[in-house]
Coordinates of C-alpha atoms (C1' of nucleotides) in Angstrom, one line a residue:
Chain R
M12 CA 39.4 6.2 -3.0
A13 CA 38.1 10.0 -2.1
K14 CA 41.1 12.2 -1.5
P15 CA 41.3 15.3 0.6
L16 CA 39.9 18.3 -1.1
Q17 CA 43.0 20.4 -1.1
A18 CA 44.6 17.5 -3.3
G19 CA 42.0 17.7 -5.5
M20 CA 42.1 21.5 -5.9
E21 CA 45.8 20.8 -6.9
H22 CA 44.4 19.1 -9.9
L23 CA 41.8 21.1 -10.8
G24 CA 44.1 23.3 -12.8
Q25 CA 44.4 20.0 -15.2
M26 CA 40.8 19.5 -15.2
I27 CA 39.2 21.1 -18.0
F28 CA 35.9 21.6 -18.3
H29 CA 35.0 21.6 -21.9
L30 CA 32.0 23.9 -21.8
H31 CA 29.3 23.6 -24.8
T32 CA 30.9 20.0 -25.8
Q33 CA 29.8 16.6 -25.3
G34 CA 32.0 15.6 -23.0
F35 CA 31.2 18.2 -20.6
E36 CA 28.9 15.9 -18.4
E37 CA 31.3 13.2 -18.3
S38 CA 34.1 15.6 -17.0
I39 CA 31.5 16.8 -14.2
F40 CA 30.8 13.4 -13.3
Q41 CA 34.9 12.9 -13.3
F42 CA 35.3 15.4 -11.3
V43 CA 32.8 14.4 -8.5
R44 CA 33.7 11.1 -8.3
Y45 CA 37.4 12.1 -7.9
F46 CA 36.5 13.8 -4.4
L47 CA 33.5 11.8 -3.5
D48 CA 32.9 7.9 -2.9
I49 CA 29.1 7.5 -5.1
D50 CA 27.9 4.8 -6.8
N51 CA 25.4 6.7 -9.2
E52 CA 25.1 9.9 -10.8
T53 CA 22.3 11.7 -12.8
I54 CA 22.1 15.0 -14.4
L55 CA 18.5 16.4 -14.9
I56 CA 17.3 19.7 -16.3
Y57 CA 14.2 20.9 -15.6
T58 CA 12.5 23.7 -17.7
G59 CA 9.3 25.6 -16.5
N60 CA 6.5 23.2 -16.0
K61 CA 7.8 20.6 -18.7
R62 CA 9.0 17.3 -18.0
P63 CA 12.9 16.9 -17.0
R64 CA 15.3 15.8 -19.5
I65 CA 18.0 13.4 -18.8
I66 CA 21.2 15.0 -19.5
H67 CA 23.8 12.3 -18.2
R68 CA 23.6 9.3 -16.0
R69 CA 26.0 6.8 -14.2
A70 CA 25.4 3.8 -12.1
T71 CA 27.1 0.7 -11.2
V72 CA 24.0 -1.2 -10.6
M73 CA 21.3 -1.5 -13.2
Q74 CA 18.5 -0.9 -11.0
V75 CA 19.7 2.8 -10.2
H76 CA 18.1 4.0 -13.9
E77 CA 16.0 1.2 -14.7
R78 CA 12.8 3.3 -14.6
L79 CA 14.2 6.8 -15.2
E80 CA 13.0 7.0 -18.7
S81 CA 9.6 5.1 -18.1
D82 CA 8.4 6.3 -14.7
Y83 CA 10.3 9.1 -13.5
V84 CA 10.6 11.4 -16.7
L85 CA 7.0 10.6 -17.9
G86 CA 5.2 11.9 -14.3
A87 CA 6.8 10.2 -11.0
Y88 CA 9.2 13.2 -11.0
L89 CA 6.0 15.4 -9.7
L90 CA 6.3 13.4 -6.2
D91 CA 9.8 13.7 -6.2
P92 CA 10.8 16.0 -3.7
F93 CA 13.7 17.3 -5.5
Y94 CA 11.5 18.3 -8.0
N95 CA 9.8 20.4 -5.6
L96 CA 13.2 22.4 -5.3
H97 CA 12.7 23.6 -9.0
V98 CA 8.8 24.6 -8.3
E99 CA 9.6 26.6 -5.3
Q100 CA 12.7 27.7 -7.0
A101 CA 14.7 27.3 -3.6
P102 CA 17.9 28.8 -3.3
A103 CA 20.7 27.2 -5.6
G104 CA 23.2 24.7 -3.5
I105 CA 23.4 21.0 -2.4
Y106 CA 20.4 19.2 -0.8
T107 CA 20.2 16.1 0.9
L108 CA 17.3 13.6 0.8
S109 CA 16.7 13.8 4.4
Q110 CA 16.6 17.7 4.2
V111 CA 13.9 17.8 1.2
A112 CA 11.9 14.3 2.2
P113 CA 8.7 15.3 3.7
D114 CA 8.0 13.6 7.1
Q115 CA 6.1 10.7 5.8
F116 CA 8.0 10.3 2.6
K117 CA 9.1 6.6 3.3
R118 CA 5.6 5.8 3.7
T119 CA 4.3 7.1 0.3
E120 CA 3.9 4.8 -2.9
Y121 CA 6.2 6.8 -4.7
F122 CA 8.9 5.7 -2.2
S123 CA 8.0 1.9 -2.6
T124 CA 7.0 1.7 -6.0
Y125 CA 9.6 3.8 -7.7
Y126 CA 12.3 5.2 -5.3
R127 CA 12.8 2.2 -3.3
R128 CA 13.5 -0.1 -6.3
T129 CA 16.2 2.2 -7.7
T130 CA 18.1 0.9 -4.5
V131 CA 19.3 4.1 -3.7
V132 CA 20.2 4.5 -0.2
D133 CA 21.1 8.1 0.0
E134 CA 21.1 11.1 -2.4
M135 CA 22.4 14.8 -2.5
V136 CA 21.3 16.9 -5.4
Y137 CA 23.4 19.9 -6.4
V138 CA 21.1 22.6 -7.8
A139 CA 21.7 25.4 -9.8
Y140 CA 20.1 28.0 -12.0
P141 CA 21.2 29.0 -15.5
S142 CA 18.5 31.1 -16.1
P143 CA 14.9 31.7 -14.2
H144 CA 12.7 28.8 -14.1
V145 CA 15.5 26.2 -15.5
S146 CA 16.9 24.2 -13.0
V147 CA 20.0 22.0 -13.3
H148 CA 20.1 19.0 -10.7
L149 CA 23.3 16.9 -10.4
S150 CA 22.2 14.0 -8.2
V151 CA 24.8 12.1 -6.8
G152 CA 24.1 8.6 -4.8
R153 CA 24.9 5.7 -3.0
D154 CA 23.3 2.1 -3.5
A155 CA 22.4 -0.8 -1.5
A156 CA 25.6 -2.6 -3.0
S157 CA 27.7 0.0 -0.7
G158 CA 25.0 0.5 1.6
Q159 CA 26.6 3.4 3.1
R160 CA 24.6 6.6 3.5
F161 CA 26.6 9.8 3.6
S162 CA 28.4 10.7 6.5
K163 CA 28.5 14.5 7.8
R164 CA 32.3 14.4 6.8
E165 CA 31.5 13.6 3.0
L166 CA 28.5 16.0 3.1
A167 CA 30.9 18.6 4.2
R168 CA 32.9 17.5 1.2
A169 CA 30.3 18.0 -1.0
R170 CA 29.3 21.1 -0.1
E171 CA 32.9 22.5 -0.8
L172 CA 32.7 21.3 -4.3
E173 CA 29.3 22.9 -4.6
P174 CA 30.4 26.8 -5.7
V175 CA 32.4 25.5 -8.6
L176 CA 29.7 23.1 -9.8
R177 CA 27.1 25.7 -9.6
A178 CA 29.6 28.2 -11.2
I179 CA 30.2 26.0 -14.5
S180 CA 26.7 24.8 -14.7
E181 CA 25.4 27.9 -15.0
L182 CA 28.1 29.0 -17.8
H183 CA 27.4 25.8 -19.4
W184 CA 23.7 25.5 -19.8
A185 CA 23.3 29.7 -19.9
N186 CA 21.8 29.3 -23.3
L187 CA 18.5 27.3 -22.1
H188 CA 15.7 29.7 -21.4
S189 CA 12.1 28.8 -20.3
N190 CA 9.3 30.0 -22.2
D191 CA 6.6 29.4 -19.5
N192 CA 4.2 32.1 -21.1
N193 CA 1.9 29.7 -21.6
D194 CA 0.1 27.0 -18.9
K195 CA -0.4 29.4 -16.1
T196 CA -2.5 27.3 -14.3
S197 CA -1.3 26.4 -10.9
E198 CA -0.7 22.6 -10.4
P199 CA -3.5 22.0 -8.2
D200 CA -6.2 23.5 -10.5
A201 CA -4.5 21.7 -13.4
F202 CA -5.1 18.6 -11.2
R203 CA -8.4 19.3 -10.5
E204 CA -9.9 20.0 -14.1
R205 CA -8.0 16.8 -15.0
L206 CA -9.9 14.5 -12.1
E207 CA -12.9 16.3 -13.2
S208 CA -12.5 15.5 -17.1
E209 CA -10.7 11.7 -16.6
L210 CA -12.6 10.2 -13.7
G211 CA -15.5 12.8 -13.2
I212 CA -14.6 13.6 -9.6
C213 CA -14.9 17.2 -8.4
L214 CA -12.5 18.2 -5.7
T215 CA -12.6 21.8 -3.8
P216 CA -9.3 23.7 -4.7
R217 CA -8.4 22.8 -0.9
Q218 CA -9.2 18.9 -1.4
A219 CA -7.0 18.8 -4.5
Q220 CA -4.1 20.8 -2.6
V221 CA -4.6 18.2 0.1
A222 CA -4.6 15.5 -1.9
L223 CA -0.9 16.3 -3.7
F224 CA 0.7 17.0 -0.3
I225 CA -0.7 13.3 0.8
L226 CA 1.1 11.8 -2.4
R227 CA 4.4 13.5 -2.0
G228 CA 4.8 12.2 1.7
H229 CA 3.4 14.9 4.0
S230 CA 1.5 13.9 7.4
S231 CA -1.7 15.9 8.4
V232 CA 0.6 18.0 10.6
S233 CA 3.3 18.7 8.0
I234 CA 0.3 19.9 5.6
S235 CA -1.5 22.1 8.3
L236 CA 2.0 24.0 9.0
R237 CA 2.2 24.7 5.5
L238 CA -1.3 25.7 4.8
K239 CA -1.3 27.4 8.1
I240 CA -4.7 25.8 9.3
S241 CA -5.3 22.8 11.9
E242 CA -4.0 19.7 11.6
Q243 CA -7.7 18.5 12.3
T244 CA -8.7 20.6 9.4
V245 CA -6.5 18.4 7.3
K246 CA -7.9 15.4 8.4
V247 CA -10.9 16.7 7.4
F248 CA -10.4 17.4 3.8
R249 CA -8.5 14.1 3.9
K250 CA -11.4 12.3 4.7
Q251 CA -13.8 14.2 2.2
L252 CA -11.4 13.9 -0.5
Y253 CA -11.3 10.0 0.3
R254 CA -14.7 9.6 0.3
K255 CA -15.2 11.4 -3.1
C256 CA -12.9 9.2 -4.6
G257 CA -14.4 6.2 -3.0
I258 CA -11.0 5.0 -1.2
S259 CA -9.6 4.7 2.1
S260 CA -5.6 4.7 2.1
Q261 CA -3.0 6.6 0.6
A262 CA -2.4 3.6 -1.6
E263 CA -5.4 3.8 -3.2
L264 CA -5.0 7.5 -3.7
F265 CA -1.7 7.0 -5.3
S266 CA -3.1 3.9 -7.9
M267 CA -5.8 6.5 -8.7
M268 CA -4.1 9.5 -9.2
M269 CA -0.7 8.4 -11.2
P270 CA -2.9 8.0 -14.4
V271 CA -4.3 11.3 -14.2
L272 CA -0.9 13.1 -13.1
L273 CA 0.4 11.3 -16.0
K274 CA -2.1 13.0 -18.4
I275 CA -1.1 16.7 -17.2
V276 CA 2.2 15.9 -17.9
A277 CA 1.7 14.0 -21.1
Q278 CA 1.0 17.6 -23.1
R279 CA 4.0 19.0 -21.9
T280 CA 6.5 18.1 -24.4
P281 CA 10.1 18.6 -22.7
Chain G
M2 CA -38.1 -10.1 -9.3
A3 CA -37.2 -12.6 -6.6
K4 CA -40.5 -14.5 -5.5
P5 CA -41.2 -15.8 -2.3
L6 CA -39.8 -19.1 -1.6
Q7 CA -42.9 -21.1 -1.2
A8 CA -43.9 -20.3 -4.8
G9 CA -40.2 -21.3 -6.2
M10 CA -41.2 -24.7 -4.6
E11 CA -44.1 -24.9 -6.7
H12 CA -42.1 -24.8 -9.8
L13 CA -38.9 -26.9 -8.1
G14 CA -40.8 -30.1 -9.5
Q15 CA -40.5 -28.2 -13.0
M16 CA -36.9 -27.7 -12.6
I17 CA -34.9 -30.6 -13.8
F18 CA -31.0 -30.9 -12.7
H19 CA -29.3 -32.9 -15.3
L20 CA -26.8 -34.2 -13.3
H21 CA -23.3 -35.2 -15.1
T22 CA -24.3 -33.4 -18.3
Q23 CA -23.2 -30.0 -19.8
G24 CA -26.2 -28.3 -18.8
F25 CA -26.1 -28.9 -15.2
E26 CA -23.8 -26.1 -14.2
E27 CA -26.7 -23.4 -15.7
S28 CA -29.8 -25.2 -14.4
I29 CA -28.1 -24.3 -10.9
F30 CA -27.5 -20.6 -12.0
Q31 CA -31.2 -20.6 -13.5
F32 CA -32.6 -21.9 -10.2
V33 CA -30.8 -19.5 -7.8
R34 CA -31.4 -16.4 -9.8
Y35 CA -35.3 -17.7 -9.8
F36 CA -35.4 -17.1 -6.0
L37 CA -32.4 -14.5 -5.4
D38 CA -31.7 -11.1 -7.1
I39 CA -27.8 -11.3 -8.1
D40 CA -25.6 -9.9 -10.5
N41 CA -23.2 -12.5 -10.6
E42 CA -22.4 -16.5 -10.1
T43 CA -19.4 -18.3 -10.0
I44 CA -18.8 -21.7 -9.0
L45 CA -15.5 -22.9 -8.5
I46 CA -14.0 -26.1 -7.4
Y47 CA -11.3 -26.5 -4.8
T48 CA -9.2 -30.0 -4.9
G49 CA -6.7 -30.7 -2.0
N50 CA -4.4 -27.9 -2.0
K51 CA -4.1 -27.2 -6.0
R52 CA -5.3 -24.2 -7.8
P53 CA -9.0 -23.8 -8.3
R54 CA -11.0 -24.6 -11.0
I55 CA -13.7 -22.4 -12.5
I56 CA -16.7 -24.6 -13.5
H57 CA -19.2 -21.9 -14.4
R58 CA -19.4 -18.0 -14.2
R59 CA -22.0 -15.5 -15.3
A60 CA -22.0 -11.6 -14.7
T61 CA -23.7 -8.8 -15.7
V62 CA -20.6 -6.5 -15.7
M63 CA -17.8 -7.7 -17.2
Q64 CA -14.9 -6.4 -14.4
V65 CA -16.6 -8.9 -11.8
H66 CA -14.7 -11.7 -13.6
E67 CA -12.0 -9.8 -15.4
R68 CA -9.0 -11.2 -13.3
L69 CA -10.4 -14.4 -12.2
E70 CA -8.2 -16.5 -14.5
S71 CA -5.2 -13.8 -14.7
D72 CA -5.0 -13.2 -10.5
Y73 CA -7.5 -15.1 -8.7
V74 CA -6.7 -18.7 -10.0
L75 CA -3.3 -18.1 -10.2
G76 CA -2.5 -17.2 -6.7
A77 CA -4.6 -14.5 -5.4
Y78 CA -7.1 -17.3 -4.5
L79 CA -4.6 -17.7 -1.2
L80 CA -5.6 -14.6 0.5
D81 CA -9.2 -15.1 -0.4
P82 CA -11.0 -15.4 3.0
F83 CA -13.6 -17.7 1.2
Y84 CA -10.5 -20.2 0.2
N85 CA -9.8 -20.6 3.9
L86 CA -13.2 -22.6 4.2
H87 CA -11.5 -25.0 2.3
V88 CA -8.5 -25.2 3.8
E89 CA -10.2 -25.3 7.2
Q90 CA -12.7 -27.7 5.8
A91 CA -15.5 -25.6 7.6
P92 CA -19.1 -27.2 7.8
A93 CA -21.0 -27.1 4.7
G94 CA -23.2 -24.5 4.4
I95 CA -23.7 -20.9 3.2
Y96 CA -21.3 -18.0 4.3
T97 CA -21.5 -14.4 3.7
L98 CA -18.5 -12.1 3.3
S99 CA -19.0 -10.3 6.3
Q100 CA -18.8 -13.8 8.2
V101 CA -15.6 -15.0 6.9
A102 CA -13.3 -11.8 6.1
P103 CA -10.9 -10.9 8.6
D104 CA -11.4 -7.8 11.0
Q105 CA -9.0 -5.7 8.6
F106 CA -9.8 -7.5 5.5
K107 CA -10.8 -4.2 3.6
R108 CA -7.3 -2.7 4.4
T109 CA -5.5 -5.8 2.7
E110 CA -3.7 -5.2 -0.7
Y111 CA -5.7 -8.0 -1.7
F112 CA -8.8 -6.3 -1.3
S113 CA -7.8 -3.1 -3.1
T114 CA -5.7 -4.4 -6.0
Y115 CA -8.0 -7.2 -6.6
Y116 CA -11.5 -7.7 -4.4
R117 CA -12.6 -4.0 -5.2
R118 CA -11.6 -4.1 -8.6
T119 CA -14.4 -6.7 -9.4
T120 CA -17.1 -4.4 -8.2
V121 CA -18.4 -6.9 -5.9
V122 CA -20.1 -5.1 -3.2
D123 CA -21.6 -8.4 -1.6
E124 CA -21.2 -12.0 -1.5
M125 CA -22.6 -15.3 -0.4
V126 CA -21.0 -18.4 -0.7
Y127 CA -22.8 -21.9 -0.9
V128 CA -19.9 -24.3 0.3
A129 CA -20.3 -27.9 -0.5
Y130 CA -18.0 -31.3 -0.4
P131 CA -18.7 -33.9 -2.8
S132 CA -15.7 -36.1 -1.3
P133 CA -13.2 -35.1 1.3
H134 CA -10.9 -32.1 0.3
V135 CA -12.8 -31.4 -2.4
S136 CA -14.8 -28.0 -2.3
V137 CA -17.6 -26.7 -4.5
H138 CA -17.9 -22.9 -3.8
L139 CA -21.1 -21.8 -5.4
S140 CA -20.7 -17.9 -5.2
V141 CA -23.3 -15.7 -5.9
G142 CA -23.1 -11.5 -5.5
R143 CA -24.2 -8.0 -6.0
D144 CA -22.0 -5.6 -7.8
A145 CA -21.6 -2.0 -8.1
A146 CA -24.6 -1.6 -10.7
S147 CA -27.1 -2.1 -8.1
G148 CA -25.2 -1.4 -5.3
Q149 CA -27.4 -3.2 -2.8
R150 CA -25.9 -5.5 -0.4
F151 CA -28.0 -8.9 0.6
S152 CA -30.6 -7.8 3.2
K153 CA -31.5 -10.0 6.2
R154 CA -34.6 -11.3 4.4
E155 CA -32.1 -12.4 1.4
L156 CA -29.9 -14.0 3.5
A157 CA -32.7 -16.1 5.2
R158 CA -34.3 -16.7 1.7
A159 CA -30.7 -18.0 0.2
R160 CA -30.0 -20.0 3.4
E161 CA -33.3 -22.1 2.2
L162 CA -31.8 -22.8 -0.8
E163 CA -28.8 -24.4 1.0
P164 CA -30.1 -28.2 1.6
V165 CA -31.0 -28.4 -2.1
L166 CA -27.9 -26.7 -3.6
R167 CA -25.8 -28.7 -1.2
A168 CA -27.4 -32.3 -1.8
I169 CA -27.3 -31.8 -6.0
S170 CA -23.8 -30.4 -5.7
E171 CA -22.2 -33.6 -3.6
L172 CA -24.6 -35.7 -6.4
H173 CA -23.2 -34.4 -9.5
W174 CA -19.4 -34.0 -8.3
A175 CA -19.3 -37.1 -6.4
N176 CA -16.9 -38.7 -8.9
L177 CA -14.3 -36.0 -7.9
H178 CA -11.5 -36.8 -5.7
S179 CA -8.2 -35.3 -4.1
N180 CA -5.1 -37.5 -4.4
D181 CA -3.3 -35.0 -1.7
N182 CA -1.3 -37.7 -0.6
N183 CA 1.7 -35.6 -1.8
D184 CA 2.6 -32.3 -0.8
K185 CA 2.3 -32.5 2.9
T186 CA 4.1 -29.7 3.8
S187 CA 2.0 -27.3 5.5
E188 CA 1.4 -23.7 3.8
P189 CA 3.5 -21.6 6.2
D190 CA 6.3 -24.1 5.5
A191 CA 6.2 -24.0 2.0
F192 CA 6.0 -20.4 2.2
R193 CA 9.2 -20.1 4.3
E194 CA 11.0 -22.2 2.0
R195 CA 10.1 -20.3 -1.2
L196 CA 10.8 -17.2 0.5
E197 CA 14.4 -18.5 1.4
S198 CA 15.5 -20.0 -1.9
E199 CA 13.4 -17.2 -4.1
L200 CA 14.5 -13.9 -2.0
G201 CA 17.3 -15.2 0.5
I202 CA 15.0 -14.1 3.4
C203 CA 14.8 -16.6 6.2
L204 CA 12.1 -16.1 8.4
T205 CA 10.7 -18.2 11.5
P206 CA 8.0 -20.3 11.8
R207 CA 6.0 -17.7 13.6
Q208 CA 7.1 -15.0 11.4
A209 CA 5.7 -16.6 8.2
Q210 CA 2.7 -17.5 10.0
V211 CA 2.1 -14.2 11.1
A212 CA 3.2 -12.9 7.7
L213 CA 0.4 -15.2 6.1
F214 CA -2.2 -13.5 8.5
I215 CA -1.3 -9.9 7.7
L216 CA -1.7 -10.5 4.5
R217 CA -5.1 -11.9 4.7
G218 CA -6.4 -8.9 6.6
H219 CA -6.1 -9.9 10.1
S220 CA -5.4 -7.1 12.7
S221 CA -2.8 -7.9 15.3
V222 CA -5.3 -8.4 18.0
S223 CA -7.2 -11.0 15.6
I224 CA -3.7 -12.7 15.1
S225 CA -3.1 -12.7 18.8
L226 CA -6.5 -14.4 19.4
R227 CA -5.9 -17.1 16.7
L228 CA -2.2 -18.0 18.2
K229 CA -3.5 -17.8 21.4
I230 CA 0.0 -15.6 22.2
S231 CA -0.4 -11.4 23.4
E232 CA -0.7 -8.8 20.9
Q233 CA 2.5 -7.3 21.9
T234 CA 3.9 -10.4 20.7
V235 CA 2.0 -10.1 17.5
K236 CA 3.5 -6.7 17.1
V237 CA 6.9 -7.7 17.6
F238 CA 6.8 -10.4 15.1
R239 CA 5.6 -8.1 12.7
K240 CA 8.3 -5.6 13.5
Q241 CA 11.0 -8.3 13.3
L242 CA 9.7 -9.8 9.6
Y243 CA 9.2 -6.3 8.3
R244 CA 12.7 -5.7 9.3
K245 CA 14.0 -8.9 7.7
C246 CA 12.3 -7.8 4.4
G247 CA 13.6 -4.6 4.4
I248 CA 9.9 -3.0 4.5
S249 CA 7.5 -0.9 6.5
S250 CA 3.7 -2.0 5.6
Q251 CA 1.3 -4.2 4.6
A252 CA 1.2 -3.1 0.9
E253 CA 5.2 -3.8 0.9
L254 CA 4.9 -6.9 2.5
F255 CA 1.9 -7.6 -0.3
S256 CA 4.2 -6.6 -3.6
M257 CA 7.1 -8.8 -2.1
M258 CA 5.2 -11.8 -1.2
M259 CA 2.9 -12.2 -4.0
P260 CA 5.2 -13.2 -6.6
V261 CA 6.6 -15.8 -3.8
L262 CA 3.2 -17.2 -3.4
L263 CA 2.8 -17.5 -7.1
K264 CA 5.6 -19.7 -7.1
I265 CA 4.1 -21.9 -4.2
V266 CA 1.2 -22.5 -6.4
A267 CA 2.5 -22.6 -9.8
Q268 CA 3.8 -26.3 -9.6
R269 CA 0.5 -27.2 -8.5
T270 CA -1.7 -28.2 -11.6
P271 CA -5.2 -28.5 -11.0
Chain T
dC28 C1' -33.9 35.5 2.9
dG29 C1' -32.4 30.8 3.2
dG30 C1' -30.2 26.6 2.2
dG31 C1' -26.3 24.2 0.4
dG32 C1' -21.4 23.8 -0.4
dT33 C1' -17.3 25.2 1.4
dA34 C1' -13.7 25.8 5.0
dT35 C1' -12.6 25.8 9.7
dA36 C1' -11.9 23.4 14.3
dA37 C1' -12.1 20.3 17.7
dC38 C1' -13.8 16.1 20.2
dC39 C1' -14.0 10.6 20.2
dC40 C1' -11.9 5.8 18.7
dT41 C1' -8.7 1.7 16.9
dA42 C1' -5.2 0.2 14.4
dA43 C1' -0.1 0.4 12.1
dG44 C1' 4.2 0.8 12.7
dG45 C1' 8.5 1.8 15.2
dG46 C1' 11.5 2.8 19.5
dG47 C1' 13.2 0.6 23.4
dG48 C1' 13.5 -3.1 26.8
dT49 C1' 13.5 -8.2 29.5
dA50 C1' 12.5 -13.2 30.2
dT51 C1' 12.0 -17.8 28.9
dT52 C1' 12.4 -21.8 26.0
dT53 C1' 14.1 -24.3 22.2
dT54 C1' 18.0 -25.3 19.5
dG55 C1' 22.7 -26.3 17.6
dG56 C1' 27.5 -27.3 18.1
dC57 C1' 31.6 -28.4 20.4
Chain J
dG3 C1' 25.9 -32.4 28.6
dC4 C1' 26.9 -27.6 28.5
dC5 C1' 26.6 -22.9 26.3
dA6 C1' 25.6 -19.6 23.6
dA7 C1' 22.6 -18.1 20.0
dA8 C1' 18.1 -17.9 18.1
dA9 C1' 13.2 -18.1 18.9
dT10 C1' 9.5 -17.1 21.4
dA11 C1' 6.7 -14.2 24.3
dC12 C1' 5.5 -10.2 26.7
dC13 C1' 5.9 -5.2 28.3
dC14 C1' 6.5 0.0 27.9
dC15 C1' 6.8 4.1 25.1
dC16 C1' 5.9 7.2 21.4
dT17 C1' 3.5 9.3 16.5
dT18 C1' 0.4 8.7 12.5
dA19 C1' -3.2 7.0 9.7
dG20 C1' -7.9 6.9 9.2
dG21 C1' -12.7 7.1 10.5
dG22 C1' -16.9 9.1 12.9
dT23 C1' -19.2 13.1 15.1
dT24 C1' -20.3 17.7 15.5
dA25 C1' -19.9 22.5 15.1
dT26 C1' -19.0 27.1 13.9
dA27 C1' -18.8 30.6 9.8
dC28 C1' -18.9 32.2 5.4
dC29 C1' -20.6 32.9 0.9
dC30 C1' -23.0 32.0 -3.4
dC31 C1' -27.2 30.9 -5.5
dG32 C1' -31.9 30.6 -6.5

DNA sequence: CGGGGTATAACCCTAAGGGGGTATTTTGGC
DNA sequence: GCCAAAATACCCCCTTAGGGTTATACCCCG
């Protein structure tokens, strides 16, 4: 199905991207699908710290997007490793799940209650920035039906499309701007405030920071490297915050914190 | 509030248990409450392998019985360590949670998604057998409001009531009988069959057996002692069955198996 | 100035979970 | 009845989570 890139290039002249029109997203999808064997595609736009907006989506299997509006957009995205690219304003480019996922990502509750149920087995995301703090994520993936992860060859091919996709994405969405002058509180701070007002639990800044890392699937070692502290210290913070919350596992942390995260997000209309 | 047992005995002559009448269960409750500081009480009857029936319940806090009808009776009871006393037809008597709970009980999903939410912090259960395969469980407990677990002294006092409670329970419910001539398939077998028909997953008998032990909170060591095999072997069965199910933790096993367990139970009207 | 909360760091341990591997017994099919 | 495959049983290796304990240094507040 997928042709060598050279062959595609010949056709590129005939592929017309109607910027600023309805059909643009669909033509992006058709363009990618011409070169890559993919089962599903999603275009998301993140603006400042607002909720993501779904711009376009296609999937051969229903499950892939089943919880996209209900769970992902409403708050689960905060734990998505790809969302982190937007937060950190990582360089534009193409990213695979294995590149961005923390070391213990597959043991998170986000993974088992959300990601696994999408049946997606592999995912690549094209990241572009039409303007500061506005990210366009073009996600393409494989699901359990085909079952195959992307090969190195496919990744290389996907990478070749990246400059073109980035250019036309940034052109098409250039009019989008983020007015993030309000809500300057950092994420751990907002998290702490909500946690205290909602559940009456008062974490220290460090404990809140560690909690968020844990929820996203970082191991103690991974957190220690990020925060430049010892692994032992991370374990202490983990213990302390678990004790304050009256829980004893990452899974319980998730079921306790998700409602709090949702409330942080709720006031941010996209 | 609780008086020494001797004092209670003086009143016992005045306490009339109206066998085979509506008020019997309530008088049982009042009797126990006279001697023991308890926050909640539940009387359950297990008949053969049918779903338990709730005969009576009292609680100072709503949460204690919140999920009793919806979750416990409909299937969660299969993972209850006290239910296991009925299955194994353990001797009549009084049992505490710490006596019957497997070593890793507090790390099970049953504990964190059901038991913890009842806010019960300690529980004692009087077990009586009105007739073969018919168990009466009189459960008395403390919740988070009082917060205190039962002391050794209280347990001793509770134990003194046991002969009386057993005698009147077995008298009162003597007319109950179990017709368990049907459904002679063992639990692991029923579990295996359902698993194959529902999810298309074919576990070996040993794997199914281990899965059920894991769900109930047994550690690998505990399972190895029960099955008289090596701990290493248990770990291998665990690995194999996790792989067959495409999962990687006890929590996922729970969320995958609960629907299956519910279907096993559904056909057994109490 | 002293004490409580916080942050840092180290040690101990058990248990889960995943990666190899091998040997024996049971079972099903020809 | 024999052979292969499956099931059962056991072993080694490893990382990580989670819990317990102790000991520092710091900093703010009364």
